[in-house]
mmCIF file of C-alpha atoms in Angstrom:
data_model
loop_
_atom_site.group_PDB
_atom_site.id
_atom_site.type_symbol
_atom_site.label_atom_id
_atom_site.label_comp_id
_atom_site.label_asym_id
_atom_site.label_seq_id
_atom_site.Cartn_x
_atom_site.Cartn_y
_atom_site.Cartn_z
ATOM 1 C CA MET J 1 0.000 0.000 0.000
ATOM 2 C CA LYS J 2 1.161 3.553 -0.692
ATOM 3 C CA ILE J 3 0.483 5.875 2.210
ATOM 4 C CA GLY J 4 0.792 9.647 2.204
ATOM 5 C CA ILE J 5 1.411 11.243 5.592
ATOM 6 C CA ILE J 6 0.887 14.970 6.079
ATOM 7 C CA GLY J 7 2.865 16.008 9.114
ATOM 8 C CA ALA J 8 6.330 14.769 10.046
ATOM 9 C CA GLY J 9 6.231 15.298 13.798
ATOM 10 C CA ARG J 10 5.999 12.624 16.472
ATOM 11 C CA MET J 11 2.793 11.023 15.162
ATOM 12 C CA GLY J 12 3.895 11.124 11.527
ATOM 13 C CA GLN J 13 7.236 9.569 12.387
ATOM 14 C CA ALA J 14 5.699 6.917 14.647
ATOM 15 C CA LEU J 15 3.253 5.783 11.975
ATOM 16 C CA THR J 16 5.926 5.899 9.279
ATOM 17 C CA GLY J 17 8.019 3.472 11.287
ATOM 18 C CA LEU J 18 5.110 1.083 11.762
ATOM 19 C CA PHE J 19 4.031 1.215 8.113
ATOM 20 C CA VAL J 20 7.542 0.825 6.689
ATOM 21 C CA GLU J 21 8.165 -2.125 8.999
ATOM 22 C CA ALA J 22 5.021 -3.715 7.539
ATOM 23 C CA GLY J 23 6.301 -3.230 3.972
ATOM 24 C CA HIS J 24 4.228 -0.214 2.946
ATOM 25 C CA ASP J 25 5.587 2.710 0.944
ATOM 26 C CA VAL J 26 5.275 6.003 2.804
ATOM 27 C CA VAL J 27 5.444 9.512 1.337
ATOM 28 C CA LEU J 28 5.977 12.162 4.015
ATOM 29 C CA ALA J 29 5.080 15.815 3.587
ATOM 30 C CA ASN J 30 5.329 18.884 5.789
ATOM 31 C CA SER J 31 5.005 22.652 5.505
ATOM 32 C CA ARG J 32 8.729 23.176 4.875
ATOM 33 C CA GLY J 33 9.001 21.086 1.730
ATOM 34 C CA PRO J 34 10.522 17.716 0.834
ATOM 35 C CA GLU J 35 14.129 18.916 1.070
ATOM 36 C CA SER J 36 13.691 19.381 4.821
ATOM 37 C CA LEU J 37 12.718 15.699 5.146
ATOM 38 C CA ALA J 38 15.680 14.132 3.344
ATOM 39 C CA GLU J 39 17.556 13.140 6.497
ATOM 40 C CA LEU J 40 14.417 11.828 8.159
ATOM 41 C CA THR J 41 13.270 9.676 5.253
ATOM 42 C CA ALA J 42 16.790 8.289 4.860
ATOM 43 C CA ARG J 43 16.533 6.916 8.406
ATOM 44 C CA PHE J 44 13.435 4.935 7.445
ATOM 45 C CA GLY J 45 15.046 3.369 4.376
ATOM 46 C CA GLU J 46 13.972 2.758 0.817
ATOM 47 C CA HIS J 47 10.250 2.506 1.568
ATOM 48 C CA ALA J 48 10.092 6.135 2.739
ATOM 49 C CA SER J 49 10.260 9.232 0.558
ATOM 50 C CA ALA J 50 9.290 12.888 0.727
ATOM 51 C CA ALA J 51 7.098 15.165 -1.374
ATOM 52 C CA ASP J 52 5.086 18.334 -1.071
ATOM 53 C CA VAL J 53 1.561 17.893 0.268
ATOM 54 C CA PRO J 54 -0.175 17.536 -3.138
ATOM 55 C CA GLY J 55 2.507 15.043 -4.139
ATOM 56 C CA ALA J 56 1.960 12.979 -1.013
ATOM 57 C CA VAL J 57 -1.782 12.851 -1.702
ATOM 58 C CA ALA J 58 -1.524 12.035 -5.411
ATOM 59 C CA GLY J 59 -1.489 8.307 -6.099
ATOM 60 C CA SER J 60 -1.667 7.263 -2.444
ATOM 61 C CA ASP J 61 -4.092 4.558 -1.370
ATOM 62 C CA LEU J 62 -4.859 6.615 1.703
ATOM 63 C CA VAL J 63 -3.625 9.768 3.412
ATOM 64 C CA ILE J 64 -2.873 10.250 7.095
ATOM 65 C CA LEU J 65 -3.394 13.647 8.709
ATOM 66 C CA ALA J 66 -0.770 13.857 11.459
ATOM 67 C CA THR J 67 -0.698 17.627 11.847
ATOM 68 C CA PRO J 68 -1.068 19.777 14.959
ATOM 69 C CA TRP J 69 -4.651 20.996 15.211
ATOM 70 C CA GLY J 70 -3.755 24.617 14.543
ATOM 71 C CA ARG J 71 -1.881 23.785 11.350
ATOM 72 C CA THR J 72 -4.298 21.307 9.814
ATOM 73 C CA ALA J 73 -6.406 23.796 7.843
ATOM 74 C CA ALA J 74 -3.383 25.381 6.181
ATOM 75 C CA ALA J 75 -1.783 22.000 5.489
ATOM 76 C CA VAL J 76 -4.753 20.567 3.605
ATOM 77 C CA SER J 77 -5.696 23.786 1.816
ATOM 78 C CA VAL J 78 -2.975 23.327 -0.821
ATOM 79 C CA VAL J 79 -4.738 20.257 -2.263
ATOM 80 C CA GLU J 80 -7.236 21.327 -4.904
ATOM 81 C CA ASP J 81 -9.458 18.244 -4.909
ATOM 82 C CA TRP J 82 -9.996 15.760 -2.082
ATOM 83 C CA SER J 83 -12.822 13.915 -3.831
ATOM 84 C CA GLY J 84 -12.740 10.181 -3.065
ATOM 85 C CA VAL J 85 -9.486 10.289 -1.098
ATOM 86 C CA VAL J 86 -9.468 8.103 2.021
ATOM 87 C CA VAL J 87 -8.192 10.378 4.785
ATOM 88 C CA VAL J 88 -7.270 9.115 8.244
ATOM 89 C CA ASP J 89 -7.684 11.869 10.824
ATOM 90 C CA THR J 90 -5.325 11.395 13.791
ATOM 91 C CA THR J 91 -5.697 14.993 14.997
ATOM 92 C CA ASN J 92 -7.071 16.204 18.309
ATOM 93 C CA ASN J 93 -8.225 19.698 19.218
ATOM 94 C CA ARG J 94 -5.466 20.352 21.712
ATOM 95 C CA THR J 95 -2.056 22.034 21.890
ATOM 96 C CA LYS J 96 -0.474 19.783 24.538
ATOM 97 C CA PRO J 97 -1.371 17.041 27.017
ATOM 98 C CA GLY J 98 -3.500 17.941 30.007
ATOM 99 C CA PRO J 99 -6.724 19.921 30.419
ATOM 100 C CA ASP J 100 -5.058 23.282 29.805
ATOM 101 C CA GLY J 101 -4.063 22.153 26.315
ATOM 102 C CA LEU J 102 -7.636 21.633 25.107
ATOM 103 C CA ILE J 103 -8.818 23.919 22.291
ATOM 104 C CA ASP J 104 -12.469 24.889 22.675
ATOM 105 C CA ILE J 105 -14.522 24.038 19.582
ATOM 106 C CA GLY J 106 -17.857 24.365 21.317
ATOM 107 C CA ASP J 107 -20.255 21.482 20.779
ATOM 108 C CA ARG J 108 -18.715 20.503 17.438
ATOM 109 C CA VAL J 109 -17.121 17.106 16.779
ATOM 110 C CA SER J 110 -13.462 17.552 15.833
ATOM 111 C CA SER J 111 -13.505 15.066 12.958
ATOM 112 C CA GLU J 112 -16.542 16.774 11.436
ATOM 113 C CA VAL J 113 -14.559 20.013 11.561
ATOM 114 C CA VAL J 114 -11.678 18.276 9.782
ATOM 115 C CA ALA J 115 -14.054 16.712 7.247
ATOM 116 C CA GLU J 116 -15.154 20.191 6.214
ATOM 117 C CA LEU J 117 -11.510 21.051 5.467
ATOM 118 C CA VAL J 118 -11.186 18.124 3.024
ATOM 119 C CA PRO J 119 -14.499 18.258 1.106
ATOM 120 C CA GLY J 120 -15.296 15.062 -0.755
ATOM 121 C CA ALA J 121 -12.763 12.982 1.202
ATOM 122 C CA ARG J 122 -13.779 9.719 2.839
ATOM 123 C CA LEU J 123 -12.696 10.520 6.387
ATOM 124 C CA VAL J 124 -11.898 7.949 9.053
ATOM 125 C CA LYS J 125 -10.944 8.888 12.611
ATOM 126 C CA ALA J 126 -8.165 6.664 14.022
ATOM 127 C CA PHE J 127 -4.948 6.576 16.055
ATOM 128 C CA ASN J 128 -6.050 9.482 18.258
ATOM 129 C CA THR J 129 -7.125 8.017 21.600
ATOM 130 C CA THR J 130 -3.836 6.548 22.840
ATOM 131 C CA PRO J 131 -0.621 8.536 23.455
ATOM 132 C CA ILE J 132 2.058 7.880 20.847
ATOM 133 C CA PRO J 133 4.543 5.938 23.043
ATOM 134 C CA PHE J 134 1.852 3.437 24.079
ATOM 135 C CA LEU J 135 0.596 3.173 20.505
ATOM 136 C CA VAL J 136 4.043 2.346 19.147
ATOM 137 C CA LYS J 137 4.740 -0.238 21.852
ATOM 138 C CA GLY J 138 1.394 -1.928 21.285
ATOM 139 C CA LEU J 139 1.689 -2.309 17.509
ATOM 140 C CA GLY J 140 4.237 -3.466 14.946
ATOM 141 C CA SER J 141 6.665 -6.260 15.760
ATOM 142 C CA SER J 142 5.918 -5.934 19.485
ATOM 143 C CA ALA J 143 2.138 -6.242 19.089
ATOM 144 C CA GLY J 144 0.341 -8.580 21.449
ATOM 145 C CA GLU J 145 -3.217 -8.994 22.691
ATOM 146 C CA ASP J 146 -3.457 -5.338 23.767
ATOM 147 C CA ASN J 147 -3.783 -4.068 20.214
ATOM 148 C CA ALA J 148 -7.168 -2.363 19.831
ATOM 149 C CA VAL J 149 -7.406 0.796 17.710
ATOM 150 C CA TYR J 150 -10.674 2.711 17.673
ATOM 151 C CA ILE J 151 -11.938 3.971 14.311
ATOM 152 C CA ALA J 152 -14.963 6.013 13.249
ATOM 153 C CA GLY J 153 -16.331 7.101 9.878
ATOM 154 C CA ASP J 154 -19.325 7.304 7.581
ATOM 155 C CA ASP J 155 -17.862 5.336 4.654
ATOM 156 C CA ALA J 156 -17.864 1.556 5.176
ATOM 157 C CA ALA J 157 -15.339 0.835 2.423
ATOM 158 C CA ALA J 158 -12.948 3.468 3.755
ATOM 159 C CA LYS J 159 -13.212 2.001 7.256
ATOM 160 C CA SER J 160 -12.544 -1.458 5.837
ATOM 161 C CA LEU J 161 -9.362 -0.200 4.160
ATOM 162 C CA VAL J 162 -8.176 1.472 7.360
ATOM 163 C CA GLY J 163 -9.039 -1.675 9.300
ATOM 164 C CA ALA J 164 -6.855 -3.717 6.950
ATOM 165 C CA LEU J 165 -4.022 -1.224 7.400
ATOM 166 C CA ILE J 166 -4.323 -1.514 11.180
ATOM 167 C CA ALA J 167 -4.361 -5.317 10.977
ATOM 168 C CA GLY J 168 -1.190 -5.200 8.892
ATOM 169 C CA ILE J 169 0.681 -3.453 11.706
ATOM 170 C CA GLY J 170 -0.510 -5.887 14.352
ATOM 171 C CA GLY J 171 -3.650 -4.105 15.517
ATOM 172 C CA GLU J 172 -7.369 -4.733 15.436
ATOM 173 C CA ALA J 173 -9.796 -1.982 14.502
ATOM 174 C CA VAL J 174 -12.778 -1.441 16.798
ATOM 175 C CA ASP J 175 -15.521 0.495 15.004
ATOM 176 C CA THR J 176 -17.156 3.202 17.134
ATOM 177 C CA GLY J 177 -19.667 4.195 14.454
ATOM 178 C CA GLY J 178 -20.104 7.243 12.234
ATOM 179 C CA LEU J 179 -18.148 10.470 12.449
ATOM 180 C CA HIS J 180 -20.739 12.280 14.536
ATOM 181 C CA THR J 181 -21.229 9.775 17.346
ATOM 182 C CA GLY J 182 -18.085 7.700 16.947
ATOM 183 C CA GLY J 183 -15.942 10.753 16.357
ATOM 184 C CA TRP J 184 -17.313 12.330 19.524
ATOM 185 C CA LEU J 185 -16.716 9.152 21.550
ATOM 186 C CA GLN J 186 -13.066 9.178 20.430
ATOM 187 C CA GLY J 187 -12.685 12.948 20.649
ATOM 188 C CA MET J 188 -11.199 14.944 23.499
ATOM 189 C CA SER J 189 -14.520 15.359 25.318
ATOM 190 C CA GLY J 190 -15.598 11.768 24.674
ATOM 191 C CA PRO J 191 -15.357 8.780 27.036
ATOM 192 C CA LEU J 192 -12.924 6.766 24.885
ATOM 193 C CA ALA J 193 -10.181 9.392 24.688
ATOM 194 C CA GLY J 194 -6.958 9.609 26.629
ATOM 195 C CA THR J 195 -6.478 5.954 27.540
ATOM 196 C CA LEU J 196 -2.922 5.675 28.864
ATOM 197 C CA GLU J 197 -2.531 2.115 27.666
ATOM 198 C CA MET J 198 -3.317 -0.188 24.794
ATOM 199 C CA ILE J 199 -6.167 -2.572 25.535
ATOM 200 C CA THR J 200 -7.539 -5.768 24.051
ATOM 201 C CA PRO J 201 -10.267 -5.607 21.415
ATOM 202 C CA THR J 202 -12.615 -7.334 23.877
ATOM 203 C CA ASP J 203 -11.986 -4.643 26.500
ATOM 204 C CA ALA J 204 -12.267 -1.920 23.843
ATOM 205 C CA ARG J 205 -15.669 -3.177 22.745
ATOM 206 C CA ALA J 206 -16.825 -3.393 26.366
ATOM 207 C CA ARG J 207 -15.772 0.221 26.965
ATOM 208 C CA LEU J 208 -17.511 1.227 23.740
ATOM 209 C CA ALA J 209 -20.745 -0.513 24.749
ATOM 210 C CA LYS J 210 -20.674 1.213 28.154
ATOM 211 C CA ALA J 211 -20.017 4.596 26.521
ATOM 212 C CA LEU J 212 -22.897 4.121 24.093
ATOM 213 C CA GLU J 213 -25.247 3.279 26.957
ATOM 214 C CA GLN J 214 -24.316 6.555 28.623
ATOM 215 C CA VAL J 215 -25.254 8.641 25.579
ATOM 216 C CA ARG J 216 -28.568 6.945 24.849
#
């Protein structure tokens, strides 16, 4: 699979390592241009390369948004047409860990905000509920039974593709529903966010069922 990743910070680098290890080709992009990523991509080997943002999107099977919340709108604005592109939204409306890092978006669901920035894309929320160090330890070559990754989205085929990607790096996707409800459950104000550990799919589904009961 060819994967474009917009954002080369901690999340972008963590996912690049997992995807390259699984044999995928990764194209990284950031706001400073591909030349700034030469040293980084060299560390990941022949399956990693760099491009500008439109170049990372073009021809990719799916695109990962791994940008800080405040930079996401500008990052995606340089792509003229998002129609049909499977986009994985890893972003959270925060500037740093802890309650004082939360960015107030009112009663909106963060992934629905992101979906408006990439009109026509098939958006899937994933990789956002567990801190990066725990995520990396729980997936890839070290993956064990604690390998659940929550996903949400309105497009079944897009979720299936993301689920296959997660399975390929040792995880198991747990579907929380559509972007509105599932995205909220996974979002910063939702009950599934901020788990400081990886958990089993069975435990993840139990937590999901309990969370759904609370919102009914």
